[in-house]
Amino acid sequence: MAENIAITWRRIPERYRLAGTQCTTCKTKFFPPRKFCTACRRKGKIESFSFSGKGKIYSFSGVHSAPAGLELEIPYVLAIVHLAEGPKVTAQIVDCTEDAVKIDAPVEFVFRKIRSDDPEGLIHYGYKFRLVK
Amino acid sequence: MTSSTGIVGFGACVPTFRIKAEEIARVWGEEPDRIIKGLGVKEKSVPGLDEDAASLAVEAARNSLSVANIEPSKLGAVYVGSESHPYAVKPTATIVAEAIGATPEVMAADLEFACKAGTAGIQIGMGLVASNMVEYALAIGTDTSQGRPGDALEYTASAGAAAFVIGRQKEQILAKLDATYSFTTDTPDFWRRQHAEFPSHGGRFTGEPAYFRHVMGATQGLFEKTGMTAADFDYFVFHQPNGKFPLEVAKKMGLDVEKVKPGLLTPMIGNTYSGASPLGLCAVLDIAKPGQRILLTSFGSGAGSDSFAIEATDVLPAARERAPHKLAWYMEHKKYLDYGLYVKHRRKLKSL
């Protein structure tokens, strides 16, 4: 199923380069980006923030039954990555099998193809992570 | 053309997956030794299922920006050369520029000239930087090339990317781009028609009238224009469609073969097309000492060659250590595929 073009386009900065936000009052980092600080409320001041792409595996799971469009990629690893700056993101761990992944293992951002709306649709790109070796 | 510009950042990317020439030969009933010796290729890189020319370009570009140590927003131009752009219509350069944070104040376009679109981008970058139209330009050669199953190209057509940031600030230049010279004719040695999945080629015709004439023509032309000779260079990087052609060029031109080997990657990763001679340059920049001179000559079918006289500076040794991953890292980290998985990775079955 093809994702709406406007939704894809709006998310390009966060998907392509982990562009998030931070509250300059309490220094909390947000990913995906928030326009409002949930801690400081109206005292919060939000500005854009680029994440380094470094993180650790918080939890992970091997996917053996893929959603439509990702059938060729099974078995693949899906993980919750704890970014060095705080937030957690769910993303695929590339170029490895489930047995190579461990909780707390360091990972780094990679830019990969997320899915393509075949055969004539859009190609969606975004963040995934790779084990740091 | 002589120039006051130089490389201020460079970066590489090669996928993790490999297939051995022996494994491809097994499927097609060829003698592995004959193939390995005949082409001079032991194995080649294969892109992951979620990799394409755009994703490889982004990773190479990110590495090059770390070496350059500049804000991506200072890039005034992004040119991406490839013969496997993911879209027929929609630029790869916009994807790359957006992913590295160079948008929106940036010139961007895709280039195509078979295997030499990357060096064509370097020349455009040199022109824009030298004329003060931009502060920095990013030129990338990237490909996930295709070989028809069973064709000789299947043993070599591989994937990889190399990116170069070109600038003019003397204290940032890690390798001076002293001069460039191009040699171009209309020579139909290799092509792919619109909507065709695999390229066609002229077999032996791709050698003498195509590769050798242009590579040697451009290299000789650079010598004549600059007054330099082979003795002035410490390394030679030639386009490398296989492991043998670059060494044959050295023999034909009377060059020291040992000066060609450090930049010859095809035996280990195959022919990365637009990434091929640019990746060879990355390999040499990773070992070159300040003051050493490098001659780079690309080749693109159709056909043309771009030659460059490059000189490493004192900035190089410290700058190259800033790369998150050097080329050697990508060369070392590899996972082998058998032919069945390779077919899946390259979607060579109609049903994939």
XYZ file of C-alpha atoms in Angstrom:
485
model
C 0.000 0.000 0.000
C 1.463 3.348 -1.011
C 2.063 5.992 1.641
C 0.532 9.387 0.965
C 3.031 11.652 -0.839
C 2.486 14.581 1.520
C 3.104 12.413 4.594
C 6.331 11.044 3.120
C 7.496 14.518 2.111
C 6.729 16.059 5.508
C 8.806 13.407 7.262
C 11.848 13.657 4.986
C 14.069 15.688 7.389
C 13.472 13.279 10.309
C 13.702 10.157 8.170
C 16.715 11.170 6.076
C 18.949 12.714 8.749
C 17.346 12.207 12.194
C 16.286 15.841 12.424
C 14.497 16.300 15.746
C 13.916 19.076 18.254
C 15.007 20.056 21.740
C 13.644 22.239 24.489
C 16.221 24.932 25.250
C 14.781 25.363 28.753
C 15.167 21.787 30.022
C 17.439 20.380 27.242
C 15.087 17.448 26.607
C 15.528 16.089 23.073
C 12.570 14.944 21.001
C 12.430 12.412 18.220
C 10.216 12.391 16.244
C 10.292 16.200 16.529
C 7.806 17.852 18.884
C 6.701 21.444 18.735
C 5.866 21.567 22.441
C 7.857 20.568 25.545
C 5.804 18.169 27.625
C 7.879 18.941 30.747
C 8.194 22.731 30.611
C 4.786 23.290 29.015
C 4.419 26.988 28.147
C 7.883 27.827 29.591
C 9.511 25.513 27.077
C 11.243 26.828 24.002
C 11.640 24.446 21.077
C 14.420 24.562 18.504
C 15.624 22.084 15.889
C 18.226 19.524 16.898
C 20.250 17.042 14.822
C 20.844 13.666 16.414
C 24.311 12.128 16.104
C 22.963 8.768 14.978
C 24.793 6.934 17.772
C 22.797 4.688 20.036
C 22.391 1.322 21.751
C 20.036 -1.591 21.314
C 17.300 -1.247 23.944
C 15.343 -4.255 22.758
C 14.948 -6.194 19.549
C 12.968 -8.845 17.742
C 13.524 -11.062 14.736
C 10.851 -10.578 12.084
C 9.935 -13.733 10.194
C 6.540 -12.687 8.900
C 6.867 -9.356 7.179
C 4.261 -6.734 6.354
C 3.408 -6.261 2.683
C 6.326 -4.851 0.726
C 9.051 -6.261 2.974
C 8.591 -9.971 2.168
C 11.974 -10.279 0.470
C 13.831 -8.984 3.503
C 12.844 -11.676 6.032
C 14.317 -12.697 8.341
C 15.274 -9.199 9.507
C 15.866 -7.557 12.867
C 13.654 -4.805 14.206
C 14.894 -2.978 17.293
C 14.147 -0.199 19.704
C 17.282 1.930 19.596
C 18.111 4.144 22.558
C 19.674 7.226 20.944
C 22.725 8.680 22.736
C 20.829 11.957 23.251
C 17.851 10.297 24.943
C 14.881 9.363 22.778
C 14.115 5.832 21.620
C 13.276 4.956 18.029
C 12.071 1.798 16.364
C 14.121 0.825 13.337
C 15.564 -2.023 11.351
C 19.088 -3.289 12.123
C 20.775 -3.890 8.764
C 23.311 -6.337 7.341
C 23.068 -8.825 10.204
C 21.088 -11.762 11.546
C 19.204 -11.947 14.836
C 21.944 -13.956 16.598
C 24.450 -11.131 16.130
C 22.294 -8.583 17.976
C 22.611 -8.119 21.746
C 20.902 -5.785 24.200
C 23.097 -2.701 24.774
C 25.140 -3.327 21.613
C 26.251 -0.004 20.097
C 24.674 0.952 16.766
C 25.042 3.766 14.257
C 22.675 5.466 11.830
C 22.585 4.340 8.212
C 20.534 5.758 5.357
C 18.672 3.028 3.501
C 15.653 2.312 1.372
C 12.626 1.716 3.620
C 10.218 0.546 0.950
C 9.235 1.186 -2.628
C 5.737 1.465 -3.976
C 6.203 -0.987 -6.825
C 6.460 -1.025 -9.697
C 5.947 2.604 -10.654
C 5.516 4.320 -7.296
C 7.710 6.340 -4.996
C 10.829 5.013 -3.271
C 10.851 5.841 0.453
C 14.204 6.297 2.190
C 15.056 6.730 5.827
C 16.986 5.778 8.920
C 18.015 2.297 9.906
C 20.867 1.245 12.191
C 23.956 -0.922 11.882
C 25.883 -2.701 14.624
C 29.168 -0.892 15.306
C 32.019 -3.316 14.740
C 42.832 22.896 -17.624
C 44.980 23.883 -14.662
C 43.276 24.673 -11.400
C 43.725 26.150 -7.948
C 41.064 23.909 -6.450
C 41.496 20.776 -4.423
C 39.850 17.933 -2.582
C 38.930 18.953 0.976
C 37.008 15.793 1.831
C 36.601 12.291 0.449
C 34.523 9.306 1.461
C 33.736 5.781 0.326
C 30.972 3.219 0.700
C 30.908 -0.416 -0.423
C 28.057 -2.783 0.517
C 28.693 -5.628 2.962
C 27.658 -8.448 0.660
C 29.981 -10.283 -1.724
C 29.727 -13.127 -4.209
C 32.755 -15.104 -5.370
C 33.535 -15.423 -9.083
C 33.879 -19.147 -8.382
C 30.220 -19.323 -7.282
C 28.966 -17.540 -10.417
C 31.144 -19.798 -12.592
C 29.703 -22.881 -10.858
C 26.172 -21.949 -11.913
C 27.063 -21.289 -15.547
C 29.385 -24.285 -15.956
C 32.465 -22.147 -16.541
C 35.934 -23.067 -15.261
C 36.486 -20.849 -12.203
C 40.258 -20.576 -12.701
C 39.869 -19.436 -16.277
C 37.408 -16.705 -15.202
C 39.433 -15.557 -12.189
C 42.660 -15.405 -14.214
C 40.985 -14.083 -17.361
C 39.196 -11.184 -15.655
C 41.461 -10.773 -12.650
C 38.417 -10.691 -10.333
C 38.040 -12.988 -7.303
C 34.817 -11.588 -5.892
C 32.505 -8.607 -6.210
C 30.296 -6.518 -3.956
C 26.512 -6.944 -4.032
C 24.105 -4.335 -2.664
C 21.799 -5.234 0.226
C 18.078 -5.472 -0.510
C 17.605 -1.977 0.915
C 20.574 -0.385 -0.833
C 20.678 1.469 -4.134
C 22.812 4.114 -5.834
C 21.181 6.834 -3.692
C 21.776 5.160 -0.314
C 25.398 4.321 -1.175
C 25.917 7.925 -2.319
C 24.523 9.267 0.961
C 26.855 7.150 3.080
C 29.910 8.079 0.984
C 28.874 11.745 1.149
C 28.498 11.636 4.939
C 32.004 10.161 5.237
C 33.414 12.851 2.930
C 31.787 15.650 4.933
C 33.327 14.328 8.173
C 36.763 14.413 6.537
C 36.105 17.905 5.151
C 34.840 19.012 8.572
C 32.530 21.649 7.089
C 28.875 22.494 7.594
C 26.809 20.716 4.888
C 24.869 23.927 4.334
C 28.063 25.446 2.900
C 27.930 23.088 -0.068
C 26.933 25.129 -3.097
C 26.580 22.205 -5.484
C 25.819 18.484 -5.377
C 26.376 16.346 -8.477
C 25.661 12.637 -8.477
C 27.017 10.525 -11.325
C 25.582 7.053 -11.892
C 24.254 4.703 -14.525
C 21.863 3.139 -11.987
C 19.958 6.162 -10.668
C 16.962 4.719 -8.758
C 14.495 6.801 -10.771
C 14.435 7.359 -14.533
C 12.900 10.769 -13.803
C 13.530 12.312 -10.354
C 17.013 13.274 -9.300
C 19.235 11.231 -6.997
C 21.063 14.479 -6.179
C 18.036 15.899 -4.341
C 17.828 12.787 -2.158
C 21.535 13.039 -1.328
C 21.480 16.821 -0.767
C 18.484 16.497 1.572
C 19.962 13.551 3.484
C 23.225 15.353 4.221
C 21.500 18.630 5.086
C 22.738 20.702 2.130
C 19.284 21.873 1.000
C 17.720 24.211 -0.032
C 20.425 26.702 -1.102
C 22.299 24.350 -3.417
C 22.711 23.513 -7.100
C 22.003 19.874 -7.788
C 21.792 17.551 -10.764
C 22.344 13.966 -11.788
C 25.022 13.035 -14.272
C 25.282 10.002 -16.511
C 28.297 8.897 -18.549
C 28.522 5.126 -17.993
C 31.462 4.600 -15.609
C 32.867 8.120 -15.647
C 29.939 10.206 -14.415
C 31.664 10.586 -11.032
C 34.804 12.206 -12.443
C 32.635 14.384 -14.698
C 31.110 15.669 -11.439
C 34.584 16.424 -10.048
C 35.359 18.509 -13.148
C 32.100 20.462 -12.849
C 32.851 21.017 -9.163
C 36.347 22.269 -9.986
C 34.891 24.773 -12.456
C 32.245 26.070 -10.047
C 34.702 26.382 -7.158
C 37.500 27.926 -9.244
C 35.115 30.534 -10.662
C 33.868 31.465 -7.172
C 30.325 30.469 -8.069
C 30.268 28.187 -5.024
C 32.410 27.786 -1.908
C 32.311 23.982 -1.913
C 31.001 21.396 -4.365
C 30.212 17.740 -3.726
C 30.826 15.249 -6.549
C 29.766 11.623 -6.191
C 30.197 8.531 -8.334
C 27.795 5.764 -7.281
C 26.384 2.609 -8.827
C 24.603 -0.660 -8.280
C 25.466 -1.950 -11.724
C 23.713 -4.708 -13.620
C 25.055 -7.700 -15.516
C 22.906 -10.024 -17.560
C 22.816 -13.521 -15.993
C 25.434 -15.662 -17.691
C 27.139 -12.687 -19.358
C 30.839 -11.964 -18.695
C 29.720 -8.725 -17.002
C 28.024 -10.725 -14.263
C 31.440 -11.538 -12.767
C 32.346 -7.873 -12.389
C 29.243 -5.604 -12.240
C 29.156 -4.549 -8.579
C 28.157 -1.732 -6.239
C 29.933 1.107 -4.469
C 30.253 4.869 -4.179
C 32.878 7.529 -3.627
C 32.306 11.198 -2.768
C 34.601 14.209 -2.970
C 34.181 17.660 -1.495
C 35.961 20.214 -3.651
C 37.073 23.546 -2.233
C 39.638 26.280 -2.726
C 40.786 27.257 0.810
C 44.470 26.347 0.846
C 44.510 25.356 4.521
C 41.657 22.862 3.897
C 42.915 21.241 0.685
C 44.115 17.713 1.398
C 44.913 16.965 -2.242
C 45.405 19.602 -4.913
C 43.561 19.125 -8.189
C 46.384 20.582 -10.271
C 45.046 19.835 -13.745
C 42.458 17.876 -15.693
C 42.204 16.774 -19.292
C 39.438 14.899 -21.118
C 39.440 12.695 -24.202
C 35.989 12.036 -25.687
C 34.649 10.435 -28.883
C 31.425 8.732 -29.930
C 32.357 5.065 -29.555
C 29.480 2.594 -29.114
C 31.159 -0.044 -26.935
C 28.505 -0.437 -24.192
C 24.977 0.848 -23.770
C 21.586 0.262 -22.193
C 18.431 1.376 -23.942
C 15.494 2.997 -22.148
C 13.495 0.360 -20.155
C 16.116 -2.362 -20.824
C 17.069 -4.158 -17.611
C 20.566 -5.159 -18.621
C 23.252 -3.427 -20.666
C 24.563 -4.674 -24.001
C 28.180 -4.448 -25.049
C 30.514 -4.987 -27.971
C 32.525 -7.809 -26.365
C 36.154 -7.444 -27.482
C 35.287 -4.071 -29.019
C 35.129 -2.655 -25.478
C 38.926 -3.061 -25.236
C 41.216 -1.513 -27.832
C 39.043 1.164 -29.552
C 37.153 2.012 -26.355
C 38.909 1.536 -23.001
C 42.556 1.608 -24.096
C 42.271 4.392 -26.674
C 40.478 6.758 -24.293
C 42.340 5.949 -21.076
C 45.704 6.231 -22.796
C 44.594 9.235 -24.849
C 43.522 11.169 -21.766
C 46.589 10.180 -19.754
C 48.964 11.089 -22.605
C 47.050 14.332 -23.157
C 47.434 15.275 -19.497
C 51.189 14.646 -19.708
C 51.466 16.868 -22.776
C 49.279 19.692 -21.426
C 51.032 19.852 -18.064
C 54.556 18.994 -19.165
C 54.635 16.248 -16.539
C 55.854 12.720 -17.203
C 55.104 9.331 -15.699
C 58.139 9.755 -13.441
C 56.400 12.707 -11.706
C 53.693 10.422 -10.288
C 53.777 8.061 -7.308
C 50.403 6.418 -7.992
C 48.292 5.718 -11.056
C 44.571 5.050 -10.718
C 42.841 3.913 -13.894
C 39.249 2.913 -14.488
C 39.061 -0.759 -13.638
C 36.321 -2.716 -15.466
C 38.287 -5.840 -14.539
C 41.540 -6.598 -12.746
C 43.631 -6.737 -15.911
C 42.941 -3.657 -18.066
C 44.605 -1.129 -15.717
C 47.747 -3.272 -15.553
C 47.768 -3.564 -19.338
C 47.582 0.228 -19.632
C 50.637 0.427 -17.385
C 52.515 -2.049 -19.569
C 51.515 -0.333 -22.818
C 52.554 3.088 -21.493
C 55.707 1.821 -19.808
C 54.519 2.707 -16.286
C 55.581 0.993 -13.085
C 52.890 -1.635 -12.408
C 53.557 -1.365 -8.650
C 52.269 2.234 -8.768
C 48.937 0.978 -10.169
C 48.246 -1.785 -7.639
C 47.388 0.331 -4.530
C 44.433 1.888 -6.384
C 43.273 -1.334 -8.016
C 40.233 -2.630 -6.116
C 38.368 -4.585 -8.794
C 39.924 -7.969 -7.868
C 38.279 -7.669 -4.401
C 35.048 -5.728 -5.031
C 34.423 -5.923 -8.794
C 33.706 -2.995 -11.076
C 31.698 -0.408 -9.161
C 31.173 1.547 -12.422
C 30.845 5.267 -11.570
C 32.442 4.464 -8.215
C 35.370 2.508 -9.686
C 38.257 4.904 -10.336
C 36.962 7.335 -7.641
C 37.136 4.486 -5.065
C 40.635 3.704 -6.363
C 41.514 7.334 -5.620
C 40.075 6.966 -2.087
C 42.302 3.894 -1.539
C 45.364 5.878 -2.578
C 44.399 8.976 -0.544
C 44.195 6.683 2.499
C 47.909 5.827 2.171
C 49.508 8.724 0.250
C 52.130 10.895 1.955
C 52.190 14.690 1.649
C 53.829 15.771 -1.589
C 53.084 12.512 -3.420
C 51.429 12.837 -6.810
C 48.517 10.760 -8.084
C 47.332 10.407 -11.656
C 43.656 9.466 -11.995
C 42.091 8.502 -15.323
C 38.485 7.384 -15.490
C 36.714 5.788 -18.435
C 33.076 5.874 -19.399
C 31.712 3.832 -22.257
C 30.260 5.707 -25.123
C 33.109 6.874 -24.698
C 35.423 9.192 -22.804
C 38.118 9.526 -20.178
C 38.920 12.261 -17.648
C 42.485 12.521 -16.415
C 43.552 14.387 -13.274
C 46.910 15.390 -11.804
C 46.486 15.318 -8.020
C 48.998 16.152 -5.285
C 48.622 15.199 -1.615
C 49.246 18.016 0.882
C 50.248 18.243 4.552
C 46.532 18.405 5.442
C 45.851 14.854 4.233
C 47.184 12.663 7.099
C 45.099 14.335 9.815
C 42.036 14.889 7.615
C 41.612 11.262 6.551
C 41.490 10.130 10.192
C 38.225 12.050 10.616
C 36.326 9.570 8.407
C 33.789 7.567 10.468
C 34.609 4.636 8.195
C 37.498 4.477 5.768
C 37.445 2.423 2.585
C 39.479 -0.330 4.309
C 36.625 -0.810 6.807
C 34.193 -1.475 3.963
C 36.688 -3.807 2.267
C 37.137 -5.867 5.452
C 33.501 -6.208 6.536
C 31.904 -8.693 4.209
C 29.295 -11.425 4.064
C 29.184 -13.963 1.251
C 26.076 -14.820 -0.733
C 25.486 -17.931 -2.796
C 24.080 -17.522 -6.287
C 20.497 -18.114 -5.142
C 20.615 -15.289 -2.601
C 22.453 -13.134 -5.126
C 19.572 -13.595 -7.568
C 17.199 -12.413 -4.832
C 19.407 -9.431 -3.926
C 19.636 -8.279 -7.528
C 15.989 -9.219 -8.256
C 17.058 -11.124 -11.329
C 13.907 -13.229 -11.450
C 10.936 -11.601 -13.124
C 8.706 -12.483 -10.178
C 10.940 -10.520 -7.751
